[in-house]
Amino acid sequence: MPEELPKTYNSTEVEDKIYKRWEDSGFFNPDNLPGERTEPYSIVLPPPNVTGILHMGSALMLAIEDVLIRYARMNNKKALWIPGTDSAAIATQARVEKDISKKESKNRHDLGREELLKRIDRFVEENKATILSQIRAMGASVDWSRYAYTMDGIRYRAVMAAFIRMYEEGLIYRGNRIVNWDPKGQTTISDDEIVYEERKTKLYTFRYSKDFPVSIATTRPETKVGDTAVAVHPDDARYKKYVGKEYDLEFAGVSIHIKIIADKSVDPEFGTGALGVTPAHSTIDWEIAERHDLSKKQVINEYGRMTVGGENLLDKKVTEAREFVVQWLKENGLLEKEEEIIQNISTAQRTGGIIEPLPKLQWFVNVTKKIHGRNKTLKDIMRDPVASGEIKIIPEHSTKTYFHWIDNLRDWCISRQIWFGHRVPIWYRDQEIKCSIEKPAGEGWEQDPDVLDTWFSSALWTFSTLGWPDQTNDLATYHPTTILETGYDILFFWVARMIMMSGFHLKQVPFKTVYLHGLVRDEKGRKISKSLGNNIDPLKMIGKYGADAVRMSLIIGTTAGTDSKLSEPKIRGYRNFSNKLWNIARFILMSIPDSTEFQKSLLTTEDQKLIDDLAVVSQDITKDMEEFRFYMAGEKIYHYIWHAFADKIIEESKVKLTSEDPAIKASAQRMLLEILVTCLKLLHPFMPFITEEIYSKLQIPDKQLLMVEKWPE
RNA sequence: GCGCGGUUAGCUCAGUUGGUAGAGCAUCCGGCUUACAUCCGGAAGGUCGCAGGUUCAAGCCCUGCACCGCGCACCA
C-alpha cells in the first residue's frame, strides 16, 4: 500500500531533498549518465557576478537553460551544463574599495596593489557561496565538478595564451589614441560600455578674438584652449577665402595657434558651419587632426581638471573652467549666442561617470587586420558564421542588429587602469617590450600595470571552461557548444566576442545556436531597479511558492528576445498548478491500491484512445521544444494536465474505478498511471522538483530517477 | 538620421505554413461533489493601433501613417 500523500504540496520540504538526490546520483556529470550516449549536448552558464545575489534575470536564465539541459538529458544526450562565476572586475573592485574607504578611511593607493587584491579575493571567497546556493535553489542541474571561475588558474592560463597568440599575430597592439576615459572609475572603457543619456545643455556661439574672422559653436567652451584649428566644409562659400590662414591668439589667458582648414566631415548646416578642432578631447577632432597633421594639445587630465591656463583655469574642474571661459567670453564681447539644446552625453555604464575623451597609450584589438594565412579579419570571423547560418540566432531579427554592430565596429580597447583582473602580460625595459607570462630574464623589467577588459576573458568562456589551451577530451567532445542562452543586452559584449575568440583561436564557432532572452520587468513593465524598490526576490518567491512555480512563471509568457513582466500573482498561479498536480498524483495513488498487477491489464478501446490522444499532444510539445518555443510547450503541458487530464479524464475515470467489471477498473487504473507518468516526463524539464518527487512515489518496475528517464516518443 | 521590435479581452501575453479570435489573472453567477477551496461548474468580455492593397479567405502577406520601446550613429 503506497503511503498517503499530504493534502497540499510542500515545496520547501521536497526541494532540498530532491536536489541532494540528484547531486548524489552523479547524473549532472555526463560521464556518469546511464545507457549508451554518443551525442554530446553542451551549454555554458553565463557566469553570474561572483559577489552578486540572484535576481529574476538570472533566475530566468537558469530556468530556460535547465529546461534545455534536462530535455537533452532525457533525450539520451551526453548533456553537460558548465557552471561558473564571473569576477566582474570593475564592479567588484569598486565594491571592495568602497567598503575599505568606509571602514578604514583608506583608498586603494594606501593599501597598495597586492593588499587590495588580497582583500578582493577574500571578499569573493566569502560571497561566492551565496550565488552558488542560489543556483541550486533554482534546481539548476549543472555539473559542479566542472565549475569554473573567470579568475581561477585554468582560466588565467587561457587568457594569457589568448593574449600572447593575438599579440604575436599582430592583432593586439599598443597605440596612442583617443580613448573613452571614465574619470569616476579612473579607467578607460570600450565603446560598448558607453551609455548615452539625453541632457539639456547650452550651445555657445563665439569668436576666439575680435580679429578672428570666423565664429564657432560649442557646448564645451573650456576645451577651446586646446583648439589647434577651425575646420570648414571645402565647398562652403562663406569661408573659402580663409582656408589655409593661420592665427596666433590669446584665448582665456592661453596662447593658441589656429589654422583654418577644409574638411568634408564638417556639416555646413550645423551651428556656424565652422568647427573648432580640439584634437585631444574629441574623437572626431582627433581624426581631423590626423588627416591634417595638426598638433594635439591635451588640456584636461585624467581627473577631469584643466592642465593649462592661469589661476582661474589651471587645475580647475571642467565644469568650473567652463563657467570661467563663458564669463571671459562675455566680458570681452566675444559671445554671440547662447542657446539651449538637447545633447546626448556619454556616460560610463558601470560608474555613471561622464566620459572624457583623452589621448592615451592603450592596448587594442585590431578588428580590420587580415590574419596571416587566413585572408580574414576578426570582423570577418564574427560576421561569416552568422551570415552563413552556421550560427543561428533566435530571435532571428537579432541577426540584423548583430551585423549593424559589426559594421560600425572600431578597434577594441582592452586595457583597464584597475587592479583586479588579468594583468597585461607585457614587460618593459627602456625601449624594449616583451610579451610573456613570466618576467623576462635579466634585470630591470617592469610589467604593464593595466589589466584586461573583463570581457576579454569572458570571450574565451566556451573553451576556457573546457580546459583550453590544453587539448582536453572535454574540448574535443563538447566544443563547439550546442547552444548559448543569454540576455539580448550582452549580444555585443559577449556573444560577438566569443564568436571572435573561438573563431581565431580554435577556427571553430563557439556555439551553433544563440537563444536570447529578454529583460524581466515588474508587473507595470518597468525595469527592475533599486531606486524603484520593485525587485521581486527569486529566493523569497521560491520559499513562498516553490522553485517549480517560479520557473514556470518565468518561462511561460516569455518569447525569445522580448521583455517579460512578472508579478507575484503569476507565480502564485503556478504554485496552484503544483498543488493541482500533487492532488492528481494523490488521487491516482489512492485509486491504485497495489503495485504492478494492473500494469499488464488490457486497455479498453476508450482508455486506449485517451493514451493515443496524449501521444499527439506529446509530439506537439516535442516539436515546440525542438524549435525553442518553451513558453508554448510549457503552456501546453500545463493545459493538458489541468484541463484535460484532471478535469475530464480523471473525473470520468471515477465511474470506471468503481465499476463492477474488474476489466474496466483495471484498464482505468493502467490508463491513469500511464498518463500520469507521461505527464511527469513532459513536465519534468519545467518543474523538476515536484515531478521527481511524485515519480519517486510510484511503483513502477525498473524505475530510475525521472531526470534520466526517456522523453516520451 | 539609419535600423529593430511592439500595438490582440479590464490586466499580462499567446496565436508556429493566411482557413470561424485563445490562455492565465481579474470580474459576475452557482457550488465545501469523499484528489485538490492553492478547488469545481458556468457566464460575460475583442471594429486584432489607423488607412489602403493582395486573396475565395488577412491578427498573420504588401504599402503608407500614428504612437510606445530599444539599438546604433550624430552630438561643433
PDB file of C-alpha atoms in Angstrom, chain A residues 464-675:
ATOM      1  CA  SER A 464      38.452  28.116 -21.386  1.00  0.00           C
ATOM      2  CA  THR A 465      35.858  26.236 -19.327  1.00  0.00           C
ATOM      3  CA  LEU A 466      36.765  23.072 -21.244  1.00  0.00           C
ATOM      4  CA  GLY A 467      40.436  23.276 -20.423  1.00  0.00           C
ATOM      5  CA  TRP A 468      41.924  25.180 -23.389  1.00  0.00           C
ATOM      6  CA  PRO A 469      44.782  25.806 -24.234  1.00  0.00           C
ATOM      7  CA  ASP A 470      45.274  22.135 -23.411  1.00  0.00           C
ATOM      8  CA  GLN A 471      43.739  19.806 -25.952  1.00  0.00           C
ATOM      9  CA  THR A 472      41.480  18.095 -23.423  1.00  0.00           C
ATOM     10  CA  ASN A 473      38.908  15.388 -24.028  1.00  0.00           C
ATOM     11  CA  ASP A 474      36.231  17.774 -22.903  1.00  0.00           C
ATOM     12  CA  LEU A 475      37.308  20.273 -25.524  1.00  0.00           C
ATOM     13  CA  ALA A 476      37.208  17.636 -28.230  1.00  0.00           C
ATOM     14  CA  THR A 477      33.828  16.333 -27.074  1.00  0.00           C
ATOM     15  CA  TYR A 478      31.888  19.422 -26.114  1.00  0.00           C
ATOM     16  CA  HIS A 479      33.184  22.231 -28.325  1.00  0.00           C
ATOM     17  CA  PRO A 480      31.527  23.869 -30.243  1.00  0.00           C
ATOM     18  CA  THR A 481      28.889  24.018 -27.552  1.00  0.00           C
ATOM     19  CA  THR A 482      25.334  23.288 -28.623  1.00  0.00           C
ATOM     20  CA  ILE A 483      23.588  26.433 -27.569  1.00  0.00           C
ATOM     21  CA  LEU A 484      24.301  29.688 -25.853  1.00  0.00           C
ATOM     22  CA  GLU A 485      21.425  31.076 -23.880  1.00  0.00           C
ATOM     23  CA  THR A 486      21.820  34.636 -22.633  1.00  0.00           C
ATOM     24  CA  GLY A 487      20.242  38.084 -22.487  1.00  0.00           C
ATOM     25  CA  TYR A 488      19.990  40.199 -25.614  1.00  0.00           C
ATOM     26  CA  ASP A 489      21.666  43.033 -23.748  1.00  0.00           C
ATOM     27  CA  ILE A 490      25.035  41.315 -23.974  1.00  0.00           C
ATOM     28  CA  LEU A 491      24.883  40.346 -27.640  1.00  0.00           C
ATOM     29  CA  PHE A 492      27.805  42.658 -28.434  1.00  0.00           C
ATOM     30  CA  PHE A 493      29.745  42.486 -25.196  1.00  0.00           C
ATOM     31  CA  TRP A 494      29.807  38.763 -25.027  1.00  0.00           C
ATOM     32  CA  VAL A 495      28.220  36.815 -27.873  1.00  0.00           C
ATOM     33  CA  ALA A 496      30.110  38.637 -30.625  1.00  0.00           C
ATOM     34  CA  ARG A 497      33.403  38.499 -28.759  1.00  0.00           C
ATOM     35  CA  MET A 498      33.025  34.770 -28.143  1.00  0.00           C
ATOM     36  CA  ILE A 499      32.489  34.200 -31.841  1.00  0.00           C
ATOM     37  CA  MET A 500      35.607  36.259 -32.492  1.00  0.00           C
ATOM     38  CA  MET A 501      37.841  34.498 -29.983  1.00  0.00           C
ATOM     39  CA  SER A 502      36.682  30.999 -30.770  1.00  0.00           C
ATOM     40  CA  GLY A 503      36.995  31.688 -34.482  1.00  0.00           C
ATOM     41  CA  PHE A 504      40.520  32.973 -34.112  1.00  0.00           C
ATOM     42  CA  HIS A 505      41.946  30.546 -31.574  1.00  0.00           C
ATOM     43  CA  LEU A 506      40.095  27.346 -32.458  1.00  0.00           C
ATOM     44  CA  LYS A 507      38.896  28.029 -36.004  1.00  0.00           C
ATOM     45  CA  GLN A 508      35.524  26.933 -34.670  1.00  0.00           C
ATOM     46  CA  VAL A 509      32.288  28.620 -33.816  1.00  0.00           C
ATOM     47  CA  PRO A 510      31.724  28.712 -30.044  1.00  0.00           C
ATOM     48  CA  PHE A 511      28.113  27.522 -30.352  1.00  0.00           C
ATOM     49  CA  LYS A 512      25.653  26.560 -33.033  1.00  0.00           C
ATOM     50  CA  THR A 513      22.635  28.379 -31.689  1.00  0.00           C
ATOM     51  CA  VAL A 514      22.217  31.555 -29.710  1.00  0.00           C
ATOM     52  CA  TYR A 515      18.996  31.914 -27.783  1.00  0.00           C
ATOM     53  CA  LEU A 516      18.466  35.418 -26.482  1.00  0.00           C
ATOM     54  CA  HIS A 517      16.048  36.086 -23.673  1.00  0.00           C
ATOM     55  CA  GLY A 518      14.716  39.487 -22.683  1.00  0.00           C
ATOM     56  CA  LEU A 519      14.608  41.500 -19.520  1.00  0.00           C
ATOM     57  CA  VAL A 520      12.366  40.548 -16.653  1.00  0.00           C
ATOM     58  CA  ARG A 521      10.354  43.598 -15.701  1.00  0.00           C
ATOM     59  CA  ASP A 522       7.881  44.283 -12.930  1.00  0.00           C
ATOM     60  CA  GLU A 523       4.121  43.941 -13.412  1.00  0.00           C
ATOM     61  CA  LYS A 524       3.932  47.517 -14.708  1.00  0.00           C
ATOM     62  CA  GLY A 525       6.634  46.883 -17.300  1.00  0.00           C
ATOM     63  CA  ARG A 526       9.258  48.942 -15.505  1.00  0.00           C
ATOM     64  CA  LYS A 527      12.852  47.886 -15.292  1.00  0.00           C
ATOM     65  CA  ILE A 528      13.787  46.321 -12.004  1.00  0.00           C
ATOM     66  CA  SER A 529      15.810  48.863 -10.078  1.00  0.00           C
ATOM     67  CA  LYS A 530      16.904  49.533  -6.552  1.00  0.00           C
ATOM     68  CA  SER A 531      15.514  53.046  -6.571  1.00  0.00           C
ATOM     69  CA  LEU A 532      12.046  51.870  -7.578  1.00  0.00           C
ATOM     70  CA  GLY A 533      12.175  49.113  -4.986  1.00  0.00           C
ATOM     71  CA  ASN A 534      10.255  46.880  -7.374  1.00  0.00           C
ATOM     72  CA  ASN A 535      12.554  43.898  -7.205  1.00  0.00           C
ATOM     73  CA  ILE A 536      10.829  40.572  -6.807  1.00  0.00           C
ATOM     74  CA  ASP A 537      13.357  38.453  -4.944  1.00  0.00           C
ATOM     75  CA  PRO A 538      13.563  34.988  -6.504  1.00  0.00           C
ATOM     76  CA  LEU A 539      14.638  33.339  -3.269  1.00  0.00           C
ATOM     77  CA  LYS A 540      11.754  34.815  -1.361  1.00  0.00           C
ATOM     78  CA  MET A 541       9.396  33.616  -4.081  1.00  0.00           C
ATOM     79  CA  ILE A 542      10.977  30.163  -4.065  1.00  0.00           C
ATOM     80  CA  GLY A 543      10.456  29.987  -0.320  1.00  0.00           C
ATOM     81  CA  LYS A 544       6.860  31.065  -0.638  1.00  0.00           C
ATOM     82  CA  TYR A 545       5.719  29.232  -3.766  1.00  0.00           C
ATOM     83  CA  GLY A 546       8.436  26.760  -4.698  1.00  0.00           C
ATOM     84  CA  ALA A 547      11.171  26.804  -7.312  1.00  0.00           C
ATOM     85  CA  ASP A 548       8.952  24.982  -9.804  1.00  0.00           C
ATOM     86  CA  ALA A 549       6.338  27.718  -9.667  1.00  0.00           C
ATOM     87  CA  VAL A 550       8.981  30.417 -10.075  1.00  0.00           C
ATOM     88  CA  ARG A 551      10.430  28.606 -13.066  1.00  0.00           C
ATOM     89  CA  MET A 552       7.067  28.209 -14.772  1.00  0.00           C
ATOM     90  CA  SER A 553       6.131  31.829 -14.186  1.00  0.00           C
ATOM     91  CA  LEU A 554       9.375  32.922 -15.806  1.00  0.00           C
ATOM     92  CA  ILE A 555       9.164  30.636 -18.804  1.00  0.00           C
ATOM     93  CA  ILE A 556       5.514  30.901 -19.730  1.00  0.00           C
ATOM     94  CA  GLY A 557       4.628  34.185 -21.378  1.00  0.00           C
ATOM     95  CA  THR A 558       8.219  34.833 -22.360  1.00  0.00           C
ATOM     96  CA  THR A 559       9.218  34.725 -26.005  1.00  0.00           C
ATOM     97  CA  ALA A 560      12.786  34.961 -27.251  1.00  0.00           C
ATOM     98  CA  GLY A 561      14.170  38.454 -27.397  1.00  0.00           C
ATOM     99  CA  THR A 562      11.183  40.104 -25.737  1.00  0.00           C
ATOM    100  CA  ASP A 563      10.977  41.529 -22.268  1.00  0.00           C
ATOM    101  CA  SER A 564       8.526  39.890 -19.935  1.00  0.00           C
ATOM    102  CA  LYS A 565       6.570  41.044 -16.955  1.00  0.00           C
ATOM    103  CA  LEU A 566       6.460  39.189 -13.726  1.00  0.00           C
ATOM    104  CA  SER A 567       4.130  39.584 -10.801  1.00  0.00           C
ATOM    105  CA  GLU A 568       3.533  37.685  -7.627  1.00  0.00           C
ATOM    106  CA  PRO A 569       0.008  36.582  -8.651  1.00  0.00           C
ATOM    107  CA  LYS A 570       1.513  34.941 -11.705  1.00  0.00           C
ATOM    108  CA  ILE A 571       3.884  32.919  -9.552  1.00  0.00           C
ATOM    109  CA  ARG A 572       1.064  32.058  -7.201  1.00  0.00           C
ATOM    110  CA  GLY A 573      -0.895  30.715 -10.152  1.00  0.00           C
ATOM    111  CA  TYR A 574       1.801  28.183 -10.898  1.00  0.00           C
ATOM    112  CA  ARG A 575       2.069  27.257  -7.244  1.00  0.00           C
ATOM    113  CA  ASN A 576      -1.616  26.405  -7.530  1.00  0.00           C
ATOM    114  CA  PHE A 577      -0.767  24.290 -10.513  1.00  0.00           C
ATOM    115  CA  SER A 578       1.882  22.452  -8.481  1.00  0.00           C
ATOM    116  CA  ASN A 579      -0.763  21.668  -5.954  1.00  0.00           C
ATOM    117  CA  LYS A 580      -3.146  20.526  -8.663  1.00  0.00           C
ATOM    118  CA  LEU A 581      -0.585  18.093  -9.975  1.00  0.00           C
ATOM    119  CA  TRP A 582       0.131  16.936  -6.461  1.00  0.00           C
ATOM    120  CA  ASN A 583      -3.501  16.113  -5.927  1.00  0.00           C
ATOM    121  CA  ILE A 584      -3.766  14.340  -9.245  1.00  0.00           C
ATOM    122  CA  ALA A 585      -0.985  12.084  -8.034  1.00  0.00           C
ATOM    123  CA  ARG A 586      -2.643  11.758  -4.676  1.00  0.00           C
ATOM    124  CA  PHE A 587      -5.899  10.673  -6.254  1.00  0.00           C
ATOM    125  CA  ILE A 588      -4.229   8.175  -8.511  1.00  0.00           C
ATOM    126  CA  LEU A 589      -2.190   6.676  -5.697  1.00  0.00           C
ATOM    127  CA  MET A 590      -5.344   6.365  -3.643  1.00  0.00           C
ATOM    128  CA  SER A 591      -7.196   4.727  -6.514  1.00  0.00           C
ATOM    129  CA  ILE A 592      -4.492   2.257  -7.309  1.00  0.00           C
ATOM    130  CA  PRO A 593      -4.178   0.056  -4.300  1.00  0.00           C
ATOM    131  CA  ASP A 594      -1.287  -2.065  -5.224  1.00  0.00           C
ATOM    132  CA  SER A 595       1.800  -2.489  -7.200  1.00  0.00           C
ATOM    133  CA  THR A 596       2.276  -3.694 -10.678  1.00  0.00           C
ATOM    134  CA  GLU A 597      -0.507  -6.162 -11.278  1.00  0.00           C
ATOM    135  CA  PHE A 598      -2.806  -3.961 -13.293  1.00  0.00           C
ATOM    136  CA  GLN A 599       0.048  -2.647 -15.411  1.00  0.00           C
ATOM    137  CA  LYS A 600      -0.345  -5.738 -17.551  1.00  0.00           C
ATOM    138  CA  SER A 601      -4.092  -5.241 -17.820  1.00  0.00           C
ATOM    139  CA  LEU A 602      -5.736  -4.830 -21.158  1.00  0.00           C
ATOM    140  CA  LEU A 603      -6.902  -1.371 -22.043  1.00  0.00           C
ATOM    141  CA  THR A 604     -10.435  -0.718 -23.149  1.00  0.00           C
ATOM    142  CA  THR A 605     -10.673   0.996 -26.512  1.00  0.00           C
ATOM    143  CA  GLU A 606     -11.874   4.096 -24.748  1.00  0.00           C
ATOM    144  CA  ASP A 607      -8.862   4.193 -22.430  1.00  0.00           C
ATOM    145  CA  GLN A 608      -6.521   3.353 -25.272  1.00  0.00           C
ATOM    146  CA  LYS A 609      -7.846   6.355 -27.142  1.00  0.00           C
ATOM    147  CA  LEU A 610      -7.064   8.631 -24.214  1.00  0.00           C
ATOM    148  CA  ILE A 611      -3.489   7.415 -24.274  1.00  0.00           C
ATOM    149  CA  ASP A 612      -3.290   7.889 -28.032  1.00  0.00           C
ATOM    150  CA  ASP A 613      -4.615  11.412 -27.676  1.00  0.00           C
ATOM    151  CA  LEU A 614      -1.855  12.235 -25.248  1.00  0.00           C
ATOM    152  CA  ALA A 615       0.696  10.916 -27.699  1.00  0.00           C
ATOM    153  CA  VAL A 616      -0.466  13.577 -30.141  1.00  0.00           C
ATOM    154  CA  VAL A 617      -0.109  16.283 -27.505  1.00  0.00           C
ATOM    155  CA  SER A 618       3.269  14.906 -26.593  1.00  0.00           C
ATOM    156  CA  GLN A 619       4.521  15.048 -30.178  1.00  0.00           C
ATOM    157  CA  ASP A 620       3.271  18.588 -30.458  1.00  0.00           C
ATOM    158  CA  ILE A 621       5.159  19.559 -27.309  1.00  0.00           C
ATOM    159  CA  THR A 622       8.285  17.837 -28.570  1.00  0.00           C
ATOM    160  CA  LYS A 623       8.094  19.889 -31.746  1.00  0.00           C
ATOM    161  CA  ASP A 624       7.849  23.079 -29.702  1.00  0.00           C
ATOM    162  CA  MET A 625      10.870  22.020 -27.669  1.00  0.00           C
ATOM    163  CA  GLU A 626      12.913  21.301 -30.768  1.00  0.00           C
ATOM    164  CA  GLU A 627      12.033  24.704 -32.160  1.00  0.00           C
ATOM    165  CA  PHE A 628      12.806  26.566 -28.939  1.00  0.00           C
ATOM    166  CA  ARG A 629       9.214  27.503 -28.113  1.00  0.00           C
ATOM    167  CA  PHE A 630       9.497  26.628 -24.445  1.00  0.00           C
ATOM    168  CA  TYR A 631       6.779  29.016 -23.396  1.00  0.00           C
ATOM    169  CA  MET A 632       4.395  27.171 -25.638  1.00  0.00           C
ATOM    170  CA  ALA A 633       5.493  23.695 -24.647  1.00  0.00           C
ATOM    171  CA  GLY A 634       5.105  24.657 -21.002  1.00  0.00           C
ATOM    172  CA  GLU A 635       1.693  26.109 -21.549  1.00  0.00           C
ATOM    173  CA  LYS A 636       0.510  23.075 -23.477  1.00  0.00           C
ATOM    174  CA  ILE A 637       1.537  20.576 -20.827  1.00  0.00           C
ATOM    175  CA  TYR A 638       0.034  22.816 -18.164  1.00  0.00           C
ATOM    176  CA  HIS A 639      -3.192  22.985 -20.068  1.00  0.00           C
ATOM    177  CA  TYR A 640      -3.301  19.274 -20.754  1.00  0.00           C
ATOM    178  CA  ILE A 641      -2.665  18.292 -17.163  1.00  0.00           C
ATOM    179  CA  TRP A 642      -5.208  20.609 -15.683  1.00  0.00           C
ATOM    180  CA  HIS A 643      -7.991  20.820 -18.221  1.00  0.00           C
ATOM    181  CA  ALA A 644      -7.778  17.504 -19.996  1.00  0.00           C
ATOM    182  CA  PHE A 645      -6.278  15.084 -17.508  1.00  0.00           C
ATOM    183  CA  ALA A 646      -7.742  16.411 -14.268  1.00  0.00           C
ATOM    184  CA  ASP A 647     -10.981  18.000 -15.426  1.00  0.00           C
ATOM    185  CA  LYS A 648     -12.064  15.338 -17.886  1.00  0.00           C
ATOM    186  CA  ILE A 649     -10.084  12.122 -17.807  1.00  0.00           C
ATOM    187  CA  ILE A 650      -9.865  11.795 -14.061  1.00  0.00           C
ATOM    188  CA  GLU A 651     -13.424  12.951 -13.489  1.00  0.00           C
ATOM    189  CA  GLU A 652     -14.700  10.421 -15.982  1.00  0.00           C
ATOM    190  CA  SER A 653     -12.492   7.691 -14.543  1.00  0.00           C
ATOM    191  CA  LYS A 654     -14.269   7.867 -11.219  1.00  0.00           C
ATOM    192  CA  VAL A 655     -17.134   5.816 -12.646  1.00  0.00           C
ATOM    193  CA  LYS A 656     -14.766   3.282 -14.159  1.00  0.00           C
ATOM    194  CA  LEU A 657     -12.834   2.916 -10.937  1.00  0.00           C
ATOM    195  CA  THR A 658     -15.975   1.931  -9.073  1.00  0.00           C
ATOM    196  CA  SER A 659     -17.136  -0.391 -11.843  1.00  0.00           C
ATOM    197  CA  GLU A 660     -18.325  -3.890 -11.040  1.00  0.00           C
ATOM    198  CA  ASP A 661     -16.399  -5.123 -14.036  1.00  0.00           C
ATOM    199  CA  PRO A 662     -12.787  -5.761 -12.956  1.00  0.00           C
ATOM    200  CA  ALA A 663     -11.548  -5.380 -16.533  1.00  0.00           C
ATOM    201  CA  ILE A 664     -12.896  -1.842 -16.789  1.00  0.00           C
ATOM    202  CA  LYS A 665     -11.447  -0.964 -13.426  1.00  0.00           C
ATOM    203  CA  ALA A 666      -8.039  -2.413 -14.219  1.00  0.00           C
ATOM    204  CA  SER A 667      -7.956  -0.697 -17.565  1.00  0.00           C
ATOM    205  CA  ALA A 668      -8.752   2.651 -15.952  1.00  0.00           C
ATOM    206  CA  GLN A 669      -6.044   2.163 -13.380  1.00  0.00           C
ATOM    207  CA  ARG A 670      -3.479   1.359 -16.006  1.00  0.00           C
ATOM    208  CA  MET A 671      -4.585   4.266 -18.167  1.00  0.00           C
ATOM    209  CA  LEU A 672      -4.381   6.760 -15.310  1.00  0.00           C
ATOM    210  CA  LEU A 673      -0.957   5.643 -14.322  1.00  0.00           C
ATOM    211  CA  GLU A 674       0.385   5.711 -17.853  1.00  0.00           C
ATOM    212  CA  ILE A 675      -0.936   9.170 -18.484  1.00  0.00           C
TER     213      ILE A 675
END
